[in-house]
XYZ file of C-alpha atoms in Angstrom:
714
model
C 104.879 66.072 94.545
C 107.743 64.374 96.393
C 106.909 60.923 95.024
C 106.422 62.307 91.532
C 109.763 64.153 91.589
C 111.600 61.069 92.842
C 110.099 59.036 90.009
C 111.140 61.674 87.462
C 114.706 61.722 88.770
C 114.852 57.917 88.730
C 113.746 57.800 85.067
C 115.761 60.705 83.697
C 116.599 59.174 80.325
C 112.972 58.298 79.667
C 111.864 61.837 80.547
C 114.513 63.507 78.385
C 113.823 61.181 75.458
C 110.084 61.824 75.733
C 110.474 65.602 75.542
C 113.112 65.477 72.813
C 110.847 63.409 70.584
C 107.850 65.710 71.173
C 109.957 68.822 70.598
C 111.490 67.553 67.347
C 108.103 66.439 66.017
C 106.617 69.771 67.118
C 109.309 71.673 65.214
C 108.757 69.565 62.118
C 104.992 70.087 62.155
C 104.787 73.710 63.365
C 104.235 75.026 59.833
C 101.544 72.462 59.123
C 99.905 73.230 62.463
C 99.699 76.921 61.597
C 98.174 76.186 58.196
C 95.648 73.785 59.746
C 94.225 76.501 61.996
C 90.832 77.403 60.579
C 90.042 81.061 59.897
C 86.268 80.868 59.656
C 84.140 83.103 61.829
C 80.503 82.624 62.763
C 77.797 83.903 65.094
C 75.313 81.037 64.774
C 71.638 81.672 65.423
C 71.871 85.466 65.103
C 70.009 87.469 62.445
C 73.008 89.411 61.177
C 75.107 86.295 60.619
C 72.267 84.227 59.151
C 71.300 87.073 56.802
C 74.895 87.387 55.640
C 74.937 83.671 54.855
C 71.712 84.070 52.864
C 73.189 87.028 50.957
C 76.290 84.996 50.118
C 74.146 82.088 48.902
C 71.979 84.332 46.736
C 74.826 86.315 45.163
C 77.592 83.770 44.572
C 79.419 84.467 47.823
C 79.622 88.240 47.423
C 78.620 90.713 50.127
C 77.133 89.992 53.496
C 80.043 89.335 55.839
C 82.581 90.802 53.405
C 83.588 94.457 53.247
C 83.334 96.018 49.750
C 85.977 97.773 47.713
C 85.016 101.447 47.386
C 86.530 103.580 44.585
C 86.055 107.284 45.398
C 86.362 110.368 43.204
C 86.244 114.028 44.245
C 85.482 116.141 41.190
C 87.433 119.370 40.713
C 86.849 122.689 38.980
C 83.283 122.993 40.236
C 82.164 119.919 38.286
C 79.346 117.656 39.572
C 77.902 114.286 38.629
C 75.252 116.136 36.589
C 77.854 117.423 34.142
C 78.096 115.738 30.722
C 80.402 112.747 30.627
C 80.769 112.312 34.389
C 78.172 109.573 34.695
C 79.698 107.764 31.715
C 83.114 107.915 33.368
C 81.671 106.471 36.580
C 80.018 103.705 34.592
C 83.393 102.993 32.989
C 84.899 102.551 36.469
C 82.267 99.922 37.218
C 83.006 98.181 33.911
C 86.724 98.026 34.680
C 85.999 96.441 38.053
C 83.619 93.923 36.478
C 86.308 92.917 33.977
C 89.113 92.688 36.560
C 87.020 90.836 39.164
C 84.902 88.068 37.609
C 81.692 87.565 39.544
C 81.919 90.937 41.314
C 78.686 92.604 42.419
C 79.124 96.304 41.668
C 76.907 99.402 41.732
C 77.333 103.146 41.629
C 75.853 106.344 40.239
C 76.998 105.336 36.776
C 74.786 102.246 36.555
C 71.909 103.321 38.817
C 71.751 107.113 38.603
C 70.940 107.030 42.324
C 72.165 110.018 44.357
C 72.782 107.713 47.330
C 76.205 107.217 45.693
C 77.035 110.927 45.687
C 77.486 113.779 48.109
C 74.702 116.332 48.549
C 76.520 118.812 46.277
C 77.221 116.138 43.653
C 80.960 116.783 43.694
C 82.000 113.494 45.288
C 80.906 110.031 44.181
C 81.763 106.470 45.084
C 81.258 102.951 43.770
C 80.593 99.824 45.834
C 82.098 96.536 44.601
C 81.725 93.199 46.389
C 84.265 90.718 44.960
C 83.968 87.013 45.479
C 85.622 86.069 48.783
C 88.851 84.120 49.137
C 87.938 80.921 51.045
C 91.390 80.874 52.633
C 91.020 84.328 54.188
C 89.209 85.267 57.423
C 85.941 87.203 57.471
C 85.429 86.960 53.696
C 88.435 89.140 52.848
C 90.071 88.966 49.425
C 93.447 90.735 49.288
C 94.080 89.486 45.750
C 90.861 91.131 44.571
C 92.075 94.414 46.016
C 95.317 94.099 44.068
C 93.439 93.347 40.843
C 91.074 96.286 41.368
C 93.973 98.616 42.118
C 95.697 97.575 38.897
C 92.492 97.964 36.864
C 91.859 101.497 38.151
C 95.435 102.713 37.918
C 95.349 105.978 36.002
C 91.525 106.017 35.802
C 89.829 109.418 36.001
C 86.278 110.705 36.276
C 85.719 114.168 34.833
C 89.491 114.617 34.924
C 89.748 113.793 38.654
C 91.709 110.723 39.859
C 89.945 107.671 41.297
C 91.146 106.517 44.721
C 90.445 102.897 45.627
C 89.361 102.722 49.265
C 87.683 100.137 51.473
C 88.911 98.035 54.389
C 91.051 95.714 52.242
C 92.594 98.685 50.443
C 93.324 100.444 53.741
C 94.944 97.288 55.129
C 97.061 96.983 51.985
C 98.235 100.588 52.368
C 99.053 99.968 56.032
C 101.904 97.633 55.041
C 100.423 94.761 57.031
C 102.395 92.153 55.137
C 105.671 93.896 56.029
C 105.416 93.253 59.765
C 107.550 90.688 61.620
C 106.253 87.143 61.764
C 105.424 85.090 64.827
C 108.910 83.537 64.909
C 110.682 86.917 64.838
C 108.387 88.281 67.565
C 109.098 85.217 69.727
C 112.863 85.593 69.219
C 112.743 89.259 70.205
C 110.717 88.396 73.306
C 113.127 85.569 74.126
C 116.155 87.862 73.884
C 114.557 90.356 76.258
C 113.702 87.528 78.649
C 117.296 86.289 78.575
C 118.579 89.717 79.630
C 116.154 89.811 82.561
C 117.086 86.277 83.607
C 120.788 87.124 83.454
C 120.118 89.916 85.935
C 118.060 87.645 88.203
C 120.563 84.784 88.406
C 123.902 86.397 87.704
C 124.996 83.062 86.201
C 124.509 80.781 83.225
C 121.371 79.452 84.889
C 119.666 82.238 82.950
C 119.480 79.951 79.912
C 117.585 77.185 81.742
C 114.107 78.839 81.681
C 114.653 79.703 78.001
C 115.527 76.075 77.267
C 112.364 74.950 79.065
C 110.259 77.270 76.920
C 111.370 75.560 73.704
C 109.758 72.132 74.366
C 106.727 73.826 75.947
C 106.095 75.948 72.831
C 106.858 73.239 70.267
C 104.756 70.646 72.071
C 101.911 73.155 72.306
C 102.010 73.559 68.519
C 102.001 69.779 68.136
C 99.048 69.361 70.489
C 97.044 72.086 68.770
C 97.847 70.447 65.434
C 96.230 67.284 66.772
C 93.229 69.316 67.955
C 92.686 70.698 64.448
C 91.701 67.193 63.352
C 88.693 67.348 65.685
C 87.779 71.032 65.955
C 88.321 74.312 64.125
C 91.097 76.287 65.832
C 91.477 80.036 65.362
C 94.793 81.344 63.938
C 95.010 83.649 66.958
C 96.176 80.606 68.916
C 99.542 80.618 67.095
C 100.357 84.055 68.544
C 99.277 82.929 71.993
C 101.470 79.831 71.857
C 104.553 81.665 70.630
C 104.416 84.718 72.884
C 102.269 83.971 75.907
C 103.657 80.434 75.913
C 107.143 81.922 76.032
C 106.309 84.080 79.035
C 104.409 81.426 80.986
C 106.973 78.661 80.459
C 109.784 80.971 81.556
C 107.830 82.185 84.592
C 107.171 78.680 85.878
C 110.755 77.558 85.365
C 112.018 80.761 86.960
C 109.990 80.123 90.109
C 111.340 76.576 90.512
C 114.976 77.445 89.754
C 114.981 80.388 92.181
C 113.581 78.161 94.929
C 116.142 75.455 94.089
C 118.966 77.968 94.556
C 117.447 79.068 97.830
C 117.286 75.491 99.088
C 120.908 74.964 98.115
C 121.983 78.096 99.915
C 120.264 76.757 103.052
C 122.288 73.547 102.988
C 120.238 71.140 100.885
C 122.414 69.159 98.495
C 121.864 67.271 95.260
C 118.407 65.842 94.692
C 117.283 66.979 98.134
C 117.347 70.606 96.971
C 115.384 69.683 93.837
C 112.743 67.795 95.816
C 112.370 70.626 98.336
C 111.955 73.132 95.506
C 109.305 70.989 93.834
C 107.404 70.502 97.108
C 107.023 74.279 97.421
C 107.558 76.107 94.115
C 106.467 73.112 92.061
C 103.183 72.994 93.938
C 102.648 76.707 93.253
C 103.313 76.087 89.555
C 100.577 73.449 89.477
C 97.998 75.815 90.943
C 99.177 78.724 88.776
C 99.033 76.771 85.542
C 95.638 75.368 86.440
C 94.159 78.810 87.034
C 95.505 80.099 83.703
C 94.025 77.076 81.937
C 90.672 77.589 83.666
C 90.580 81.226 82.592
C 90.945 80.150 78.970
C 88.789 77.058 79.087
C 85.934 79.157 80.471
C 85.625 80.627 76.965
C 83.713 77.473 76.046
C 80.592 78.870 77.756
C 80.397 81.552 75.048
C 78.139 80.663 72.112
C 80.792 81.353 69.465
C 82.917 78.597 67.869
C 85.711 81.110 67.198
C 86.221 81.939 70.877
C 85.627 78.386 72.050
C 88.496 77.237 69.864
C 90.736 79.945 71.341
C 89.824 78.715 74.821
C 90.501 75.062 74.056
C 93.668 75.747 72.071
C 94.957 78.339 74.519
C 94.403 76.018 77.488
C 97.133 73.765 76.098
C 99.814 76.427 76.655
C 99.863 76.678 80.483
C 99.243 72.956 80.980
C 102.220 71.931 78.874
C 104.357 74.641 80.462
C 103.518 73.116 83.840
C 104.327 69.641 82.537
C 107.758 70.751 81.332
C 108.525 72.545 84.615
C 107.550 69.518 86.712
C 109.301 66.843 84.657
C 112.104 68.057 82.388
C 113.300 70.905 84.615
C 114.186 68.665 87.641
C 116.253 66.467 85.314
C 118.125 69.478 83.909
C 118.814 70.777 87.426
C 120.072 67.332 88.454
C 122.478 67.066 85.529
C 123.520 70.661 84.865
C 122.179 72.903 87.613
C 125.311 73.298 89.719
C 127.560 73.494 86.649
C 125.483 76.279 85.110
C 125.280 78.249 88.362
C 128.501 80.081 87.529
C 129.892 82.657 88.151
C 127.100 82.922 90.771
C 127.058 86.704 91.004
C 123.871 86.578 93.071
C 122.933 84.463 96.071
C 119.497 83.375 97.252
C 120.586 82.740 100.840
C 118.730 85.821 102.071
C 115.633 87.648 100.950
C 115.999 90.759 98.813
C 116.956 93.642 101.104
C 115.237 96.191 98.881
C 111.951 94.238 98.724
C 112.092 93.506 102.431
C 112.380 97.227 103.168
C 109.522 97.900 100.770
C 107.306 95.332 102.489
C 108.157 96.763 105.905
C 107.131 100.207 104.670
C 103.842 98.915 103.245
C 102.997 97.046 106.463
C 103.839 100.091 108.555
C 101.639 102.362 106.407
C 99.123 99.753 105.303
C 96.071 102.036 105.321
C 97.861 104.633 103.196
C 99.214 101.981 100.809
C 95.801 100.366 100.381
C 94.150 103.757 99.872
C 96.626 104.937 97.220
C 96.344 101.661 95.310
C 92.547 101.692 95.407
C 92.335 105.291 94.166
C 94.602 104.524 91.203
C 92.659 101.385 90.337
C 89.318 103.141 90.776
C 90.303 105.778 88.210
C 91.186 103.114 85.656
C 88.080 101.050 86.402
C 85.975 104.189 85.923
C 87.608 104.668 82.510
C 86.767 101.045 81.678
C 83.064 101.767 82.110
C 83.304 103.962 78.988
C 84.811 101.200 76.854
C 82.840 100.589 73.658
C 83.215 97.249 71.844
C 82.788 97.729 68.096
C 84.343 97.285 64.664
C 87.733 98.624 63.639
C 87.884 102.346 62.880
C 88.866 102.590 59.191
C 90.754 105.787 59.924
C 93.286 103.858 62.027
C 94.106 101.205 59.432
C 96.465 103.252 57.251
C 98.443 106.437 57.824
C 98.491 107.419 54.138
C 98.060 106.196 50.586
C 95.230 106.272 48.016
C 92.814 104.348 50.262
C 93.277 106.875 53.055
C 92.757 109.743 50.593
C 89.526 108.126 49.406
C 88.282 107.787 52.981
C 89.097 111.428 53.690
C 87.201 112.506 50.553
C 84.137 110.596 51.757
C 84.307 112.209 55.178
C 84.974 115.744 53.913
C 82.104 115.562 51.421
C 79.539 114.639 54.063
C 78.992 111.108 52.746
C 80.926 109.734 55.686
C 83.176 106.775 56.391
C 80.132 104.548 56.912
C 80.065 104.005 53.137
C 83.040 101.671 53.522
C 80.922 99.265 55.565
C 77.299 99.652 54.441
C 74.330 97.881 55.953
C 73.080 95.232 53.545
C 69.472 94.170 53.749
C 67.804 91.192 52.105
C 64.172 91.400 51.074
C 61.759 90.230 48.389
C 62.181 91.666 44.924
C 58.914 93.599 45.044
C 59.675 95.207 48.395
C 63.256 96.320 47.751
C 62.515 99.876 46.589
C 60.117 100.492 49.469
C 62.728 99.260 51.938
C 65.386 101.530 50.412
C 63.060 104.530 50.611
C 62.160 103.830 54.245
C 65.747 103.237 55.364
C 66.990 106.377 53.596
C 64.742 108.461 55.873
C 66.478 107.205 59.048
C 68.503 109.947 60.750
C 72.208 109.277 60.309
C 71.797 107.428 56.994
C 73.314 109.200 53.985
C 71.231 107.226 51.521
C 69.962 103.789 50.526
C 69.692 102.053 47.167
C 68.195 98.887 45.682
C 70.099 98.200 42.436
C 67.885 96.482 39.869
C 70.648 94.012 39.009
C 70.979 92.876 42.617
C 68.099 90.407 42.525
C 68.470 86.630 42.635
C 66.276 83.697 43.645
C 63.363 86.013 44.276
C 65.335 88.107 46.773
C 66.877 91.542 46.431
C 69.738 93.268 48.232
C 69.396 96.824 49.549
C 72.370 98.923 50.645
C 72.142 101.606 53.321
C 75.075 103.981 53.770
C 75.433 105.368 57.322
C 77.310 108.617 57.705
C 79.305 107.339 60.694
C 81.209 104.068 60.538
C 80.547 101.252 62.995
C 83.400 102.231 65.297
C 81.486 105.361 66.370
C 78.549 105.242 68.763
C 76.386 107.077 66.210
C 77.127 104.343 63.672
C 76.519 101.477 66.121
C 73.234 102.983 67.258
C 71.778 102.823 63.729
C 71.393 99.031 63.691
C 67.990 98.912 65.388
C 66.467 101.984 63.637
C 67.491 100.637 60.210
C 66.112 97.188 61.002
C 62.841 98.668 62.297
C 62.438 100.945 59.266
C 63.078 98.051 56.881
C 60.563 95.801 58.584
C 58.022 98.607 58.646
C 58.222 98.717 54.859
C 58.596 94.964 54.335
C 57.917 92.612 57.306
C 60.203 89.925 55.873
C 63.221 92.212 55.481
C 66.406 91.068 57.227
C 69.450 93.137 58.162
C 72.957 91.911 57.420
C 76.351 93.473 56.880
C 79.359 93.559 59.170
C 78.031 96.235 61.529
C 74.841 94.277 62.280
C 76.824 91.056 62.596
C 79.208 92.752 65.009
C 76.238 93.895 67.104
C 75.103 90.264 67.212
C 78.622 89.231 68.228
C 78.650 91.718 71.097
C 75.220 90.579 72.239
C 76.210 86.901 72.121
C 79.575 87.360 73.829
C 78.842 89.941 76.465
C 75.408 88.525 77.181
C 77.165 85.323 78.321
C 80.091 87.172 79.901
C 78.688 87.193 83.480
C 78.329 83.407 83.293
C 81.950 83.134 82.221
C 83.111 85.328 85.121
C 81.084 83.318 87.634
C 82.435 80.021 86.276
C 86.049 81.185 86.452
C 85.584 82.759 89.879
C 83.985 79.691 91.474
C 86.494 77.155 90.137
C 89.457 79.408 90.916
C 88.143 80.047 94.437
C 87.899 76.313 95.129
C 91.408 75.631 93.820
C 92.976 78.473 95.783
C 91.053 77.644 98.939
C 92.712 74.235 98.810
C 96.101 75.756 98.023
C 96.053 78.396 100.796
C 93.767 76.611 103.300
C 91.817 79.828 103.652
C 88.478 81.317 102.622
C 89.457 84.986 102.726
C 92.657 84.771 100.654
C 91.072 83.126 97.584
C 88.050 85.458 97.743
C 90.393 88.444 97.832
C 92.497 86.977 95.019
C 89.505 86.508 92.719
C 88.154 89.992 93.456
C 91.512 91.693 92.917
C 92.042 89.795 89.681
C 88.727 91.050 88.324
C 89.685 94.585 89.355
C 93.078 94.126 87.710
C 91.499 93.142 84.388
C 89.037 96.035 84.601
C 91.984 98.396 85.118
C 93.625 96.992 81.976
C 90.370 97.676 80.113
C 90.601 101.223 81.419
C 94.040 101.540 79.831
C 92.607 100.311 76.512
C 89.839 102.885 76.707
C 92.215 105.731 77.520
C 95.073 104.854 75.152
C 93.185 103.546 72.113
C 89.509 104.443 72.244
C 90.141 107.989 73.489
C 93.581 108.284 71.892
C 95.605 109.369 74.939
C 98.856 107.780 73.799
C 98.052 105.807 70.651
C 99.164 108.693 68.423
C 102.335 109.364 70.438
C 103.359 105.690 70.809
C 102.106 104.069 67.606
C 101.286 107.012 65.351
C 97.635 105.865 65.195
C 94.710 108.144 66.008
C 91.972 107.308 68.523
C 90.012 104.254 67.375
C 86.665 105.391 68.826
C 85.936 101.813 69.899
C 87.740 98.591 70.740
C 87.301 95.605 68.423
C 84.694 93.458 70.139
C 86.733 90.314 70.803
C 89.756 92.080 72.331
C 88.374 92.925 75.839
C 87.245 89.324 76.167
C 90.666 87.931 75.261
C 92.337 90.368 77.644
C 90.103 89.105 80.437
C 90.639 85.420 79.688
C 94.426 85.680 79.656
C 95.030 88.321 82.302
C 92.808 86.628 84.854
C 94.969 83.547 84.701
C 98.349 85.191 84.174
C 97.939 87.696 86.985
C 96.783 84.886 89.258
C 100.267 83.412 88.784
C 101.726 86.256 90.790
C 99.025 85.996 93.424
C 99.777 82.310 93.912
C 103.545 82.887 94.003
C 103.230 85.581 96.674
C 100.453 84.150 98.841
C 101.890 80.637 98.805
C 105.122 82.010 100.234
C 103.215 84.140 102.761
C 101.270 81.051 103.866
C 104.520 79.144 104.246
C 106.037 81.908 106.356
C 102.891 82.254 108.454
C 102.857 78.532 109.203
C 106.469 78.880 110.357
C 106.051 82.046 112.463
C 102.364 82.520 113.296
C 102.715 86.263 112.622
C 100.857 87.856 109.711
C 102.983 90.992 109.349
C 106.177 88.943 109.455
C 104.722 86.570 106.874
C 103.929 89.524 104.607
C 107.414 91.016 104.961
C 109.189 87.715 104.394
C 106.850 86.695 101.597
C 107.370 89.932 99.649
C 111.079 89.894 100.446
C 111.376 86.458 98.875
C 109.010 86.881 95.926
C 109.182 90.592 95.069
C 112.168 90.331 92.732
C 110.828 87.087 91.268
C 107.386 88.501 90.488
C 108.827 91.711 89.052
C 111.223 89.792 86.839
C 108.453 87.463 85.660
C 106.241 90.452 84.889
C 109.004 92.158 82.898
C 109.511 88.990 80.863
C 105.826 88.789 79.985
C 105.767 92.519 79.316
C 108.610 92.152 76.816
C 106.765 89.289 75.121
C 103.736 91.541 74.675
C 105.884 94.416 73.431
C 107.193 92.041 70.775
C 103.599 91.162 69.944
C 102.781 94.869 69.533
C 105.502 95.248 66.899
C 103.182 93.667 64.324
C 101.507 96.134 61.949
C 97.904 95.060 62.623
C 96.109 97.605 64.785
C 94.007 94.961 66.548
C 97.137 93.031 67.565
C 98.672 96.250 68.906
C 95.526 96.937 70.937
C 95.486 93.395 72.361
C 99.180 93.577 73.221
C 98.668 96.954 74.918
C 95.922 95.566 77.129
C 97.942 92.505 78.111
C 101.165 94.447 78.739
C 99.418 97.155 80.780
C 97.514 94.556 82.774
C 100.675 92.644 83.662
C 102.504 95.784 84.830
C 99.529 97.075 86.819
C 99.079 93.712 88.451
C 102.725 93.241 89.393
C 103.123 96.756 90.771
C 99.980 98.433 92.099
C 98.178 95.233 93.088
C 100.797 92.633 94.073
C 103.502 94.973 95.388
C 101.209 97.488 97.115
C 97.605 96.441 97.590
C 98.036 92.722 98.375
C 100.578 93.111 101.202
C 98.612 96.031 102.653
C 95.307 94.142 102.631
C 96.786 90.916 104.005
C 98.364 92.904 106.841
C 95.051 94.639 107.539
C 93.073 91.393 107.821
C 95.557 89.757 110.170
C 94.680 86.250 111.413
C 91.469 86.139 109.344
C 93.611 85.546 106.250
C 94.469 82.068 107.474
C 91.109 80.776 108.721
C 89.587 77.661 107.138
C 86.740 76.272 109.292
C 86.384 72.540 109.855
C 83.246 72.223 107.707
C 84.779 73.983 104.717
C 87.987 71.975 105.142
C 86.042 68.712 104.932
C 84.365 69.841 101.711
C 87.723 70.839 100.247
C 89.412 67.658 101.572
C 92.254 69.516 103.303
C 93.298 70.142 106.875
C 91.399 72.970 108.647
C 93.222 76.134 109.655
C 92.165 77.779 112.928
C 94.974 80.064 114.045
C 94.799 81.268 117.671
C 94.005 84.885 118.325
C 97.234 85.711 120.082
C 100.462 84.240 118.799
C 103.929 85.210 119.876
C 105.980 85.304 116.680
C 109.271 83.524 116.397
C 112.401 85.572 116.096
C 112.924 86.795 112.579
């Protein structure tokens, strides 16, 4: 690190020119990079996904992975679908959709006369319409089709009752999704909050330095991902990760180095000497921190889903480039402008924080109590996490009002159920379709099933099954296997598709490989941290606590969103009943790495203090005293970035942001400020032991502290 920093300082113009060029090119190509991110989704090799592809091939791209548009009518005045003129009106609704949406696959009571499209009392009816998908939209969505259908049905009535266009696309349209702030606005809001925190930390104009470092890190990340899109498909989720998580990570790394540089200056180091000393200590911690974040994301490649692999590869770029900026451009900025910007110098880093030192002394003194309190709090959240249910989005949470919401409520109140918005679609031979529909309709929890005569192509027929409960409820998720078994009992070649079945395949593929992902991350992280801390116990504890930290964040997701203890009060959204399947995985991948940042910051300083004093308790007190304010400030900055992320209107983005924000706060408070110092104090000298054999394997010096050491004077 010393040689590298000296080289950087000796070639300052080259370094600055390099980053300026990359930043300018990154700014110029950021829009193109965003557009180049591919939105396709696949679960290769799984029945649900493969069946959906077959359905799309047979029916000109309609159905399968796409959610249908669902016009709903609740008849009034005691009228039912058996009354004269009602069926003709329903058939007219289908005709209007067919005219407005060329190529649409539509069915309802009007064209089929099948009571699967009506409530038991005949007073509520619905139509299912699968428009052709928009190739530029994710998951087969077609917002333009929803707009056309809404216009075509405006003012339409059935038996004098209004028609309400519902369905997932209609609910999203009524949610005002397009009115939310963009990525740039969210990043600016997060940056402003970060600047306020940094102003408090430094008490000088140095507060702008970490913000300035985030700009090249973010822009170069966009540029790098743009280059990656030429070789692989990259998910659009990566743009949010670059803008917001990139902002937090880049600031955190720069913050750590600048704080240590001020400390070195306050202890008498001048000029480049202070920079080099800061890089030898804080810079080294940044390398290990950034590497662990990158590993957490790159481990997504072990999952058998291209969508998540691309997030892992694209997301890995963010911490690595943030590290590169902190190690190269930041020393040059400190050399040229550091002392000038450190004005009016309202705060000094000569001594450790008095408040955090007192806190650490209290934790060490009552270490058993501190460890016990922290473990009880974490255990409660981990227990809540065991009830977390991955699933599809609850349609009831997508819009607070509007015609689509009214249509959904009419389905639920009539007994048909919200499952009609996301029916199971089966593919079978033309001769076996009616038998499959009859068999599936008998399954408990299924409102009805239908095999429209017109839905036959290439010798195959589509069958729709309407569950009462939607896929976000356990009763809806549990119908996948019974429906598949019933269909195959009637027709051995029948295959089950639809979004609910595909989501079940997704969960099986992802969470079936999840233990492998955890093991891979844990092993690589353990090896890196064992080298960094020259210890076997500290990295093992760090990995274990990080897993517990992520599980606690999952517990918050379960309590706030799945069970609704806070989602209504904070966001005005009712309990979701389940968590969209990819969100817990993304929370794990990012939090494992991000929270490890704080672990490295704290333990690296504790190791440094222990090497200087030989006393574990003193190392804990000094380590927390020096890093407590830093870690808290870094956590607040990331928290504000995630709050900005949660300002978007999409429910899934709010849920993801909640998990990340809660995880960061839990990690920086309960774990790093309470549990870590207590546990390190409890284990004493065993924290610092690295036997000779293990040291040889890790290619570092062994650490064999004596049993009795007289500490130096504090």
